[in-house]
PDB file of C-alpha atoms in Angstrom:
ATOM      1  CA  UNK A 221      10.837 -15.759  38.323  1.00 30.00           C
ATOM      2  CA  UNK A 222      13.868 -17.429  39.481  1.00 32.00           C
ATOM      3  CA  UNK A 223      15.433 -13.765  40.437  1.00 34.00           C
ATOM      4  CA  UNK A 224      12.616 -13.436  42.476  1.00 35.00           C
ATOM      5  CA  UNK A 225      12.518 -16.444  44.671  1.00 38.00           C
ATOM      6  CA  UNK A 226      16.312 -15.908  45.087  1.00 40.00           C
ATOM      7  CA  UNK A 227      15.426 -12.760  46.724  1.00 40.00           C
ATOM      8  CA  UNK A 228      13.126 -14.426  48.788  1.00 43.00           C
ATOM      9  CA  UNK A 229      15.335 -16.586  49.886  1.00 46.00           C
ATOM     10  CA  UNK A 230      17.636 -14.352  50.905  1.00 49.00           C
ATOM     11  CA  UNK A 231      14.837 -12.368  53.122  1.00 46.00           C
ATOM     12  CA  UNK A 232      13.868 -16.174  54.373  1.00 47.00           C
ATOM     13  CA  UNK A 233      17.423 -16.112  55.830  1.00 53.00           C
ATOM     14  CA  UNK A 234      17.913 -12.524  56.690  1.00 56.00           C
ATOM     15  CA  UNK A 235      14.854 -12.951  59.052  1.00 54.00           C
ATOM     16  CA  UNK A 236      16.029 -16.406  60.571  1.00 54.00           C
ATOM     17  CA  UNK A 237      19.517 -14.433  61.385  1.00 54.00           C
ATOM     18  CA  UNK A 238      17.414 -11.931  63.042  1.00 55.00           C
ATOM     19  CA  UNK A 239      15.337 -14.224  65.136  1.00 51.00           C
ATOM     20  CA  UNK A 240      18.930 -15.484  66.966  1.00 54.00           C
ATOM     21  CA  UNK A 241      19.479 -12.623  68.856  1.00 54.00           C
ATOM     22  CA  UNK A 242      20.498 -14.332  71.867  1.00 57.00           C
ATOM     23  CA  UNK A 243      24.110 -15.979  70.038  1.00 65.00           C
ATOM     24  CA  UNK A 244      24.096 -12.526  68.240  1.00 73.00           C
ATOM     25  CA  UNK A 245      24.491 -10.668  71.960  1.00 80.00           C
ATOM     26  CA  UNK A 246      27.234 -13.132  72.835  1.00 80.00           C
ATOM     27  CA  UNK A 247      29.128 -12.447  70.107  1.00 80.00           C
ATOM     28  CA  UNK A 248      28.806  -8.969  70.294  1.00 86.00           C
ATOM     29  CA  UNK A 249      30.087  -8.894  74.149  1.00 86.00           C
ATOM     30  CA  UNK A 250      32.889 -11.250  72.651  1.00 82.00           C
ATOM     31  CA  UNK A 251      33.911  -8.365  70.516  1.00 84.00           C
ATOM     32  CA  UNK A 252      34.098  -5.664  72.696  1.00 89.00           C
ATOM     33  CA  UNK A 253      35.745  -8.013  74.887  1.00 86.00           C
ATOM     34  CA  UNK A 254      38.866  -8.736  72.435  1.00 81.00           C
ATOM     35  CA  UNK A 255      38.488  -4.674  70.930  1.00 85.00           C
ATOM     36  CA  UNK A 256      39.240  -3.824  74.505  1.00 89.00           C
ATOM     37  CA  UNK A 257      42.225  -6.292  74.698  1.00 83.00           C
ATOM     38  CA  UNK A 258      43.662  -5.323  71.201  1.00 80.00           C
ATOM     39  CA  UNK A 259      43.005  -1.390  71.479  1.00 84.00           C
ATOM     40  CA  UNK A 260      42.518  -0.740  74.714  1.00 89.00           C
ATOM     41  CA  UNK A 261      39.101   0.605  76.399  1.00 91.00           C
ATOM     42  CA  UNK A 262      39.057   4.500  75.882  1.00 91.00           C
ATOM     43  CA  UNK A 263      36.473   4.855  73.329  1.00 88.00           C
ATOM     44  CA  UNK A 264      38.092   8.208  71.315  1.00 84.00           C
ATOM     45  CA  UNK A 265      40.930   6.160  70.657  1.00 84.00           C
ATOM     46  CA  UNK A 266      39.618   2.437  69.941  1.00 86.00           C
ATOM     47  CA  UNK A 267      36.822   3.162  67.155  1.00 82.00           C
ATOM     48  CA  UNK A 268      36.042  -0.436  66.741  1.00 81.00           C
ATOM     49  CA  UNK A 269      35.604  -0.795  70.381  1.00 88.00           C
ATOM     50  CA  UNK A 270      33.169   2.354  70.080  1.00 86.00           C
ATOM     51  CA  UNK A 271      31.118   0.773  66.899  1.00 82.00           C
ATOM     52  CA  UNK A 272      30.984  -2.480  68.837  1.00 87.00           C
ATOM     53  CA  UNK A 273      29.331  -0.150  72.246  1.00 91.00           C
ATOM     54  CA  UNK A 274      26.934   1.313  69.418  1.00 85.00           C
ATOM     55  CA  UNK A 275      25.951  -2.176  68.197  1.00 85.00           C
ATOM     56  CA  UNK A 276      25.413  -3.538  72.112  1.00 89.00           C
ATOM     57  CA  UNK A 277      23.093  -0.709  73.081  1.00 89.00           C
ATOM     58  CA  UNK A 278      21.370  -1.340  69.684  1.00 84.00           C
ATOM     59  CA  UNK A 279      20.575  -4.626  70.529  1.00 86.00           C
ATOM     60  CA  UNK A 280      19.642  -3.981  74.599  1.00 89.00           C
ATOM     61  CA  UNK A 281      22.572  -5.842  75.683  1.00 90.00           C
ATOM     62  CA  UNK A 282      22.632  -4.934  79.899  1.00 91.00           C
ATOM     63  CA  UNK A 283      25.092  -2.449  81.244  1.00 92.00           C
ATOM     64  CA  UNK A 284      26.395  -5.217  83.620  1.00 92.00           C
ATOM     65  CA  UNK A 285      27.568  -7.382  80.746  1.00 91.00           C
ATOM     66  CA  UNK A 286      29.148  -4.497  78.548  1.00 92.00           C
ATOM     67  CA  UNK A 287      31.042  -3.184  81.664  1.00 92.00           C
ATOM     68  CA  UNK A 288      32.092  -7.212  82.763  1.00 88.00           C
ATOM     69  CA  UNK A 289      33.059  -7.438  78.705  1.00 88.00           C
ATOM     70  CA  UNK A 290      35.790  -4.498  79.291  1.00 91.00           C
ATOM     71  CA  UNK A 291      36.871  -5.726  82.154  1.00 88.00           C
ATOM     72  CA  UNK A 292      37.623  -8.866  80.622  1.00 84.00           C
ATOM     73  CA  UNK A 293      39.100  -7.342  77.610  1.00 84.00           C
ATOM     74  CA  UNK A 294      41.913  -5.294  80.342  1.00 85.00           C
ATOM     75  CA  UNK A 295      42.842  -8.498  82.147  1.00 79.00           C
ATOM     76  CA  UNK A 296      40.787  -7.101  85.318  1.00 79.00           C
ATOM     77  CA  UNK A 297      38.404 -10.262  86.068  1.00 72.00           C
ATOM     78  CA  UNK A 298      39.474 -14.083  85.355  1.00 68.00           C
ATOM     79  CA  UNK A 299      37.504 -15.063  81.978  1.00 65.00           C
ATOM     80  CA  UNK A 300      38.270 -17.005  79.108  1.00 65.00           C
ATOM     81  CA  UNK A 301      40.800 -15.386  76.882  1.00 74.00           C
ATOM     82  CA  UNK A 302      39.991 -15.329  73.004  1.00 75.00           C
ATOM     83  CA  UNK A 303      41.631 -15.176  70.078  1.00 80.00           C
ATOM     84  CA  UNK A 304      40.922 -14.505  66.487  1.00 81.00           C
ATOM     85  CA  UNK A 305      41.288 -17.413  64.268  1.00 91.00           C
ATOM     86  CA  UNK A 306      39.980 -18.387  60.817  1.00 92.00           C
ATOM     87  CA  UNK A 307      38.886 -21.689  58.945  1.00 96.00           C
ATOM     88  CA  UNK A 308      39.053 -22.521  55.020  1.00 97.00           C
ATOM     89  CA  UNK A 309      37.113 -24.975  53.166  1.00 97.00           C
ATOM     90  CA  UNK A 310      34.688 -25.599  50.613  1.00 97.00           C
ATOM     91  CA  UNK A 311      30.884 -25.259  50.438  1.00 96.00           C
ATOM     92  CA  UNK A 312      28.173 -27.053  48.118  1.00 95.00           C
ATOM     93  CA  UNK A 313      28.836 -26.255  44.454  1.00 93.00           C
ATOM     94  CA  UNK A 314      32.608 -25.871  44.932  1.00 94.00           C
ATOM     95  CA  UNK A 315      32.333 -22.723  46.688  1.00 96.00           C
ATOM     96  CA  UNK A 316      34.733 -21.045  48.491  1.00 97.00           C
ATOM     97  CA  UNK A 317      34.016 -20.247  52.429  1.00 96.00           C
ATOM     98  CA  UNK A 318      36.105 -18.245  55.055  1.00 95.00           C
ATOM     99  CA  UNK A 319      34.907 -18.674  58.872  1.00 95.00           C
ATOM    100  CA  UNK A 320      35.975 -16.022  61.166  1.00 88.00           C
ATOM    101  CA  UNK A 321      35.899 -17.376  65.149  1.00 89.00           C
ATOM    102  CA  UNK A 322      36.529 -16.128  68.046  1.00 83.00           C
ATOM    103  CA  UNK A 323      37.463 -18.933  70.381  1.00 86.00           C
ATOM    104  CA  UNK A 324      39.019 -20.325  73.797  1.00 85.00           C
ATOM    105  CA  UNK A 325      39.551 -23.230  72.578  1.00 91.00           C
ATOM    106  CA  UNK A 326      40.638 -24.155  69.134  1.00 94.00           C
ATOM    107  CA  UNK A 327      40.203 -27.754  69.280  1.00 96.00           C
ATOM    108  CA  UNK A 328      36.872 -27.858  70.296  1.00 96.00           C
ATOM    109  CA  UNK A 329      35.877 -24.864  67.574  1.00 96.00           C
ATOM    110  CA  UNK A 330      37.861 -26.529  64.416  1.00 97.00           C
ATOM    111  CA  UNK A 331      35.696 -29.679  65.433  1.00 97.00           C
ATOM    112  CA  UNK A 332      32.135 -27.816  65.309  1.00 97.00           C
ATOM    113  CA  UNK A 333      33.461 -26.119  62.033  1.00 98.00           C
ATOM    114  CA  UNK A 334      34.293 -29.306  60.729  1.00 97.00           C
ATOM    115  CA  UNK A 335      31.489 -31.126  61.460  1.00 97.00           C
ATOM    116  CA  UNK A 336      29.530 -28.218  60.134  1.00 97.00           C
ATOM    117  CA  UNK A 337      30.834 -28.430  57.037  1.00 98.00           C
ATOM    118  CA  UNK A 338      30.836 -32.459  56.342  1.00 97.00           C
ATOM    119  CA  UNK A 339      26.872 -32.264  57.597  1.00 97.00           C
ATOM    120  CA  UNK A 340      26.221 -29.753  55.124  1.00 96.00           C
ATOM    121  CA  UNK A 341      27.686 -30.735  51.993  1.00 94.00           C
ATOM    122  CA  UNK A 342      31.468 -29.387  52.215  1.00 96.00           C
ATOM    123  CA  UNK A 343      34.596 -30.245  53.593  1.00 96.00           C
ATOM    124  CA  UNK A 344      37.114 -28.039  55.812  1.00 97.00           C
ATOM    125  CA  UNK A 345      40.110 -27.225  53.930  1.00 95.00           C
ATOM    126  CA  UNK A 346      43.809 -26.512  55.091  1.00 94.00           C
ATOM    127  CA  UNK A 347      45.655 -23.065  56.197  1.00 92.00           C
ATOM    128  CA  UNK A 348      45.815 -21.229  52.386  1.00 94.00           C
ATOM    129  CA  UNK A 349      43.104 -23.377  50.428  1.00 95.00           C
ATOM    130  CA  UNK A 350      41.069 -20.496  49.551  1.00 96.00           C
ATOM    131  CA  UNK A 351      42.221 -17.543  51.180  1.00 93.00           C
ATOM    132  CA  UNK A 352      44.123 -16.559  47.950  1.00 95.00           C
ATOM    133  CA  UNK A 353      40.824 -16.314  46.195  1.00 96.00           C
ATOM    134  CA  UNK A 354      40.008 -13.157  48.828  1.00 95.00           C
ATOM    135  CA  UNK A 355      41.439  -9.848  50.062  1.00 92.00           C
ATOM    136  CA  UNK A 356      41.433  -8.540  53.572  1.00 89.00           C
ATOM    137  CA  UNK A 357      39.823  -5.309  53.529  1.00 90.00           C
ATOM    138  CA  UNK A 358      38.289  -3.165  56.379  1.00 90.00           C
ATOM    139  CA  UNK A 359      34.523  -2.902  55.000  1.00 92.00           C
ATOM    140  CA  UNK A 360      32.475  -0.382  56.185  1.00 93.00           C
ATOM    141  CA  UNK A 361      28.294  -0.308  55.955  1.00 93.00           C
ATOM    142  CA  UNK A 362      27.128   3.293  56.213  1.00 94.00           C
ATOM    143  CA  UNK A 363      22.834   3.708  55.908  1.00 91.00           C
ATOM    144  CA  UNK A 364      20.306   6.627  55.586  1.00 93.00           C
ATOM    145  CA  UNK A 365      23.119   8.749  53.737  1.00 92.00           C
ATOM    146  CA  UNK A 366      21.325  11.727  53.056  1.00 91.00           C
ATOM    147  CA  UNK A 367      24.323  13.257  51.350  1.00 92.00           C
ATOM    148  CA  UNK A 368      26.242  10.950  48.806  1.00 91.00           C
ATOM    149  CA  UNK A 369      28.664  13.862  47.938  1.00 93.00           C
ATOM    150  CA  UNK A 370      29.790  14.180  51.258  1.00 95.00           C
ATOM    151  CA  UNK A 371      30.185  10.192  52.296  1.00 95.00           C
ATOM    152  CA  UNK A 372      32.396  10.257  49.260  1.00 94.00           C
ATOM    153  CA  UNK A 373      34.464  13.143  49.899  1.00 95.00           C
ATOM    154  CA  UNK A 374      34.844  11.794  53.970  1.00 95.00           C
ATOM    155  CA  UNK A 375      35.541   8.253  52.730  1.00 95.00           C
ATOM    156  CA  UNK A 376      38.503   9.395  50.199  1.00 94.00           C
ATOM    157  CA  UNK A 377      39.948  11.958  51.814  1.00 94.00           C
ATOM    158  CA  UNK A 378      40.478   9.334  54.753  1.00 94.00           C
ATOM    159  CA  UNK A 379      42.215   7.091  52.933  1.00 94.00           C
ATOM    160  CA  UNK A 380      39.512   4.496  51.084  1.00 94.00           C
ATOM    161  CA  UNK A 381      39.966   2.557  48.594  1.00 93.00           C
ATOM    162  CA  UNK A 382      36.126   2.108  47.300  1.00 92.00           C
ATOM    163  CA  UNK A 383      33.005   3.393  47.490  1.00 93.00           C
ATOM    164  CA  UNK A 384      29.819   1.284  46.301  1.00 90.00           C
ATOM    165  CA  UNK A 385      26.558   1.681  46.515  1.00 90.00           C
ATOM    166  CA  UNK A 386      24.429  -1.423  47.363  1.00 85.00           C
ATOM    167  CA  UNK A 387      21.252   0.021  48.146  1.00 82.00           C
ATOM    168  CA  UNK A 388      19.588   3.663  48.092  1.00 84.00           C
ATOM    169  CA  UNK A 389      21.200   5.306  50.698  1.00 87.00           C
ATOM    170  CA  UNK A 390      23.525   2.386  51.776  1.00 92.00           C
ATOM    171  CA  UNK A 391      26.866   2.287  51.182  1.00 93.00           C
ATOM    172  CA  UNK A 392      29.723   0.225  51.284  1.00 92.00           C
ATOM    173  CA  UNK A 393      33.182   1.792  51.954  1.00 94.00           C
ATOM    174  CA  UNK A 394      36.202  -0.282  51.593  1.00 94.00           C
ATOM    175  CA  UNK A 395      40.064  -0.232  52.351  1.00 94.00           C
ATOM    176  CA  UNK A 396      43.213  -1.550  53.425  1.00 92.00           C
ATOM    177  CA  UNK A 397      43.281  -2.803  56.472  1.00 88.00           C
ATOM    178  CA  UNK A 398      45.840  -0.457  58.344  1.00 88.00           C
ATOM    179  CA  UNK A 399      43.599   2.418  57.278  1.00 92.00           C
ATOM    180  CA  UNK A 400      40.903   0.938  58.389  1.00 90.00           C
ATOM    181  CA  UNK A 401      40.270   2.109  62.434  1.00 86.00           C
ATOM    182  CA  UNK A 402      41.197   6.087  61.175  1.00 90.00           C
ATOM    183  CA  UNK A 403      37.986   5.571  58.256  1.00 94.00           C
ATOM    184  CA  UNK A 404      36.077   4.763  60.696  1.00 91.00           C
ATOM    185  CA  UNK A 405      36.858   7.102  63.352  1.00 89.00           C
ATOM    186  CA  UNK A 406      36.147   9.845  60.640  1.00 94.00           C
ATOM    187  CA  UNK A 407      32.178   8.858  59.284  1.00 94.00           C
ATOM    188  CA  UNK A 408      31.554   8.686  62.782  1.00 90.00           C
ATOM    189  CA  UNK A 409      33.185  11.667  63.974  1.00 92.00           C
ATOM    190  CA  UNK A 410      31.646  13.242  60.836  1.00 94.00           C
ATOM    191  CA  UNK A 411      28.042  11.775  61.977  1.00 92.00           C
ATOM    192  CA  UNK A 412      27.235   9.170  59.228  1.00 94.00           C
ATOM    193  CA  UNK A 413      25.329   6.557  60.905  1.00 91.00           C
ATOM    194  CA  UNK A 414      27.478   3.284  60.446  1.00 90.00           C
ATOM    195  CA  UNK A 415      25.719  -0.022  60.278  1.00 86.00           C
ATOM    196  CA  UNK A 416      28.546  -2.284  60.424  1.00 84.00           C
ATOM    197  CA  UNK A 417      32.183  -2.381  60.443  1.00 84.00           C
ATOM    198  CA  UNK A 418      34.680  -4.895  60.258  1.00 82.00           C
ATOM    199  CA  UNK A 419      37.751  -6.574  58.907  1.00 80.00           C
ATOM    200  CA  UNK A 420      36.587  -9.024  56.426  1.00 82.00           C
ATOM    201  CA  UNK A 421      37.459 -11.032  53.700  1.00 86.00           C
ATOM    202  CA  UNK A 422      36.206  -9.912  50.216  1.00 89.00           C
ATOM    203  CA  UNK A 423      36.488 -12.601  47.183  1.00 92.00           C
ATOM    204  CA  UNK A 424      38.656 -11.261  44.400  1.00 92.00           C
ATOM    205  CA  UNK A 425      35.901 -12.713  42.079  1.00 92.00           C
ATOM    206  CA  UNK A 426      32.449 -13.780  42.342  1.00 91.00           C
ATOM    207  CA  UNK A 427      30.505 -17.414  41.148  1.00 92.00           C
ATOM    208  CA  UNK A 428      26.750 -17.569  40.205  1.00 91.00           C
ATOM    209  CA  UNK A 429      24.514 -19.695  41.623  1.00 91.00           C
ATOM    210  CA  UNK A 430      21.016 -21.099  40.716  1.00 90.00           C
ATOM    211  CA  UNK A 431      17.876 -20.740  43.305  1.00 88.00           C
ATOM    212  CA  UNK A 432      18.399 -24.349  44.599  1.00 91.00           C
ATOM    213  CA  UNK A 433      22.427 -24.314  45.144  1.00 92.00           C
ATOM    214  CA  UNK A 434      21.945 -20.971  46.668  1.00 91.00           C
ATOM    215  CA  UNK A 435      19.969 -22.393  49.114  1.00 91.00           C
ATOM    216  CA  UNK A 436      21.914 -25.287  50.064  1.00 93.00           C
ATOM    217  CA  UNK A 437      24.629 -22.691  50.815  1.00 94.00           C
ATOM    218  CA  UNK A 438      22.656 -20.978  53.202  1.00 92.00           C
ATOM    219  CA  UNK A 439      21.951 -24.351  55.029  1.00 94.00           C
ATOM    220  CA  UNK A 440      26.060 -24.777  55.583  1.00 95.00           C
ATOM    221  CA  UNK A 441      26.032 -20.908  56.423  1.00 93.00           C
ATOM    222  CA  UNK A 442      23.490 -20.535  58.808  1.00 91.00           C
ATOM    223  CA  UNK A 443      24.615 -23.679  60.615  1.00 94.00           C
ATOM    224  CA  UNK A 444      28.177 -22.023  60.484  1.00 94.00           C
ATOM    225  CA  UNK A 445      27.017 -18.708  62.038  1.00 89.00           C
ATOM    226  CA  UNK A 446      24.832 -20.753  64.680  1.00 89.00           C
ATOM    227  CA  UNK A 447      27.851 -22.229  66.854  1.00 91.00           C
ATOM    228  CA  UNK A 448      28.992 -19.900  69.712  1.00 84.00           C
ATOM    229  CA  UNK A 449      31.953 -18.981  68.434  1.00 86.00           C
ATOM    230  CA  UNK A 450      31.616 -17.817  64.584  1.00 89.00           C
ATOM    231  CA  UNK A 451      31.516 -14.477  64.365  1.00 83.00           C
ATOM    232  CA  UNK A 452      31.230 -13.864  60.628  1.00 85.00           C
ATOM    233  CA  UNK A 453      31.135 -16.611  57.127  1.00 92.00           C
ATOM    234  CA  UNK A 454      32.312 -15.279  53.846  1.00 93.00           C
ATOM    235  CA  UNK A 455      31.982 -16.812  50.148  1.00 94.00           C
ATOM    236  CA  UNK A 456      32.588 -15.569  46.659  1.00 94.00           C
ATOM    237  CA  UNK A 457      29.255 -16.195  45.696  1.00 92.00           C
ATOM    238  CA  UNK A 458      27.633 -13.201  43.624  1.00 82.00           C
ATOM    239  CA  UNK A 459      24.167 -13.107  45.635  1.00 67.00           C
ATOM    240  CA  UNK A 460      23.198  -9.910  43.569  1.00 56.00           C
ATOM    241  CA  UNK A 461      22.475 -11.344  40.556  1.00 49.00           C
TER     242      UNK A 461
END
């Protein structure tokens, strides 16, 4: 019984994600805007920049904005210039919590973070207090794989370091990060349709939680992945048991 209402938890929060589709636009015009600056704008070259195009369209983001979000990205039109930055600390139940921002202003985003994290039962920690306790890998989500044989065979013969199931015909490729953009590049070339892709931070080992601490996490991570500029939260917290 407790299983279950874990798992309906988890849907409880999956559909209150899905309901903020306004922040989730901005952030996805912030990331073509800094793919663009890092990689440049032609698409068959830049295949985060052409997964982050894919993921706009998905979600109806205007032509306008996509086009004034490349622009940016090339230094054509005055706009706010990002950067990548990321933020340690420590959740409810002593778990561990990486915050990925994109951000114009560090002082003002640290602050949010911060007070995000004393509201909801944690504390911001310093450069290096938990990052040893994940890896930077390039993760890749690939759904409706038809052919598991073949997502295999692309994924390692690319250069991957994992394949893993996590759902009937979803998978989860993994690798280093310098292999990452050419992975990529190849399950799309190859046409597997790719539901996410990103550099992220995987935990080198997992905690358990009970029903009501996993909860209290989500409060600190949804109010995380509410302010404008967090892109993406990580824990080592085992959610599939």
């Amino acid at each position: 019984m407790a299983g279950h209402s874990k798992w309906a938890n988890i849907r409880h929060r999956k559909g209150r994600q899905d309901a903020l589709k306004g922040k989730k636009n901005t952030k996805l015009i912030r990331d073509i805007t800094v793919s663009v600056k890092e990689s440049g704008a032609d698409v068959s070259a830049n295949p985060r920049l052409r997964l982050a195009l894919e993921k706009a369209n998905k979600a109806n983001v205007t032509k306008d904005s996509i086009k004034r979000a490349i622009d940016k990205g090339l230094g054509n039109i005055d706009g706010a210039q990002y950067q990548e930055v990321v933020y340690e600390g420590y959740g409810p139940s002593g778990v561990a919590v990486m915050v990925f921002c994109m951000t114009d202003n560090k002082n003002r985003t640290v602050a949010e973070v911060r007070h995000a994290f004393s509201k909801h039962g944690g504390n911001l920690g310093t450069s290096g207090s938990v990052d040893y306790l994940f890896s930077r890998k390039g993760v890749i989500i690939c759904q409706d794989v038809i052919d598991e044989d073949a997502l295999m065979a692309c994924a390692i013969e690319s250069g991957c370091e994992d394949v893993i199931m996590i759902s009937d015909q979803t998978y989860s490729i993994q690798s280093n990060p310098q292999d990452f953009d050419q992975i990529l590049a190849s399950l799309q070339a190859s046409g597997f349709v790719i539901e996410s892709g990103e550099l992220s931070w995987v935990a080198l080992n997992h905690i358990s939680l009970d029903e009501a601490q996993l909860e209290k996490l989500f409060v600190l991570q949804d109010a995380l992945e509410e302010l404008d500029d967090c892109q993406s939260v990580y824990t080592n917290v085992d959610t599939m048991s």
